[in-house]
Amino acid sequence: SFQKNRPKSLLHVGRLTSWEGVRVPKNPAGVTTRGVREAAGVCRAIRQGRIRPLIVGIWNPGRCWIWEARLRACGYRLELVYERMEFYRRHRL
């Protein structure tokens, strides 16, 4: 819907919201999210073993603890908080 409302925006062209497609890379260098639904989808894909990015960026303006708990269980640690983004790095392979 973001692209539908802003047809000339190139920022989000090709942005994945589903991690079950054919063109999904197995080990992307990094993944960022821009909302709760995307964050939940990324955490689910990591937990189910579909993707294993080195860095995960979660947009978390309310500093909700659930994202850190979910990612910590999958081997990620909080590395940096910048503005409203939290960046997690994979520590366990």
Coordinates of C-alpha atoms in Angstrom, one line a residue:
S1 CA 0.0 0.0 0.0
F2 CA 2.9 2.3 0.6
Q3 CA 4.0 2.1 -3.1
K4 CA 0.4 2.4 -4.2
N5 CA 0.0 5.8 -2.5
R6 CA 3.4 7.0 -3.6
P7 CA 4.0 5.7 -7.2
K8 CA 7.1 7.7 -7.9
S9 CA 8.9 6.7 -4.7
L10 CA 12.0 4.5 -5.5
L11 CA 13.0 4.0 -1.9
H12 CA 10.7 1.0 -1.3
V13 CA 10.7 -0.5 -4.8
G14 CA 11.2 -4.2 -4.5
R15 CA 10.9 -4.2 -0.7
L16 CA 9.9 -7.6 0.7
T17 CA 7.0 -8.0 3.1
S18 CA 6.8 -11.8 2.7
W19 CA 9.8 -14.0 3.3
E20 CA 8.3 -17.0 1.5
G21 CA 8.9 -16.0 -2.1
V22 CA 11.3 -17.4 -4.7
R23 CA 13.6 -14.3 -4.8
V24 CA 14.3 -14.3 -1.1
P25 CA 18.1 -14.4 -0.4
K26 CA 19.0 -17.0 2.3
N27 CA 21.7 -14.9 4.0
P28 CA 21.2 -11.2 3.4
A29 CA 23.7 -8.8 4.9
G30 CA 21.1 -6.7 6.6
V31 CA 17.3 -6.3 6.9
T32 CA 15.4 -3.3 8.2
T33 CA 11.8 -3.0 9.1
R34 CA 9.5 0.0 9.1
G35 CA 6.6 -1.2 11.2
V36 CA 5.3 -3.8 13.6
R37 CA 4.0 -6.2 10.9
E38 CA 7.3 -6.2 9.0
A39 CA 9.2 -6.7 12.3
A40 CA 7.0 -9.6 13.2
G41 CA 7.5 -11.1 9.8
V42 CA 11.2 -10.8 9.9
C43 CA 11.4 -12.3 13.4
R44 CA 9.2 -15.2 12.3
A45 CA 11.4 -15.8 9.2
I46 CA 14.5 -15.8 11.3
R47 CA 13.0 -18.1 13.9
Q48 CA 11.8 -20.5 11.2
G49 CA 15.3 -20.5 9.5
R50 CA 14.2 -18.9 6.2
I51 CA 16.7 -16.1 6.5
R52 CA 19.8 -15.4 8.7
P53 CA 20.9 -11.8 8.2
L54 CA 24.0 -10.4 9.8
I55 CA 22.3 -7.2 11.0
V56 CA 18.6 -6.6 11.7
G57 CA 17.2 -3.1 12.1
I58 CA 13.9 -2.7 13.9
W59 CA 12.0 0.5 13.9
N60 CA 10.9 0.6 17.6
P61 CA 9.8 4.1 18.7
G62 CA 8.2 2.8 21.9
R63 CA 11.3 0.8 22.9
C64 CA 9.2 -2.3 23.3
W65 CA 11.2 -5.1 24.9
I66 CA 9.6 -7.9 22.8
W67 CA 11.8 -7.5 19.8
E68 CA 15.0 -7.8 21.8
A69 CA 13.6 -10.9 23.5
R70 CA 12.6 -12.5 20.2
L71 CA 15.9 -11.8 18.5
R72 CA 18.0 -12.7 21.5
A73 CA 16.4 -16.2 21.5
C74 CA 17.6 -16.5 17.8
G75 CA 21.2 -15.5 18.6
Y76 CA 21.1 -11.7 18.0
R77 CA 22.3 -9.0 20.4
L78 CA 21.4 -5.3 20.6
E79 CA 24.4 -3.4 19.2
L80 CA 23.1 0.2 18.6
V81 CA 20.1 2.4 19.2
Y82 CA 19.9 5.4 16.8
E83 CA 16.9 7.7 16.8
R84 CA 14.0 5.2 16.8
M85 CA 15.9 2.3 15.2
E86 CA 17.4 -0.6 17.1
F87 CA 20.2 -2.6 15.3
Y88 CA 20.9 -6.2 16.3
R89 CA 23.9 -8.2 15.2
R90 CA 24.0 -12.0 14.8
H91 CA 26.4 -13.6 17.4
R92 CA 25.5 -17.2 17.2
L93 CA 25.8 -19.1 14.0

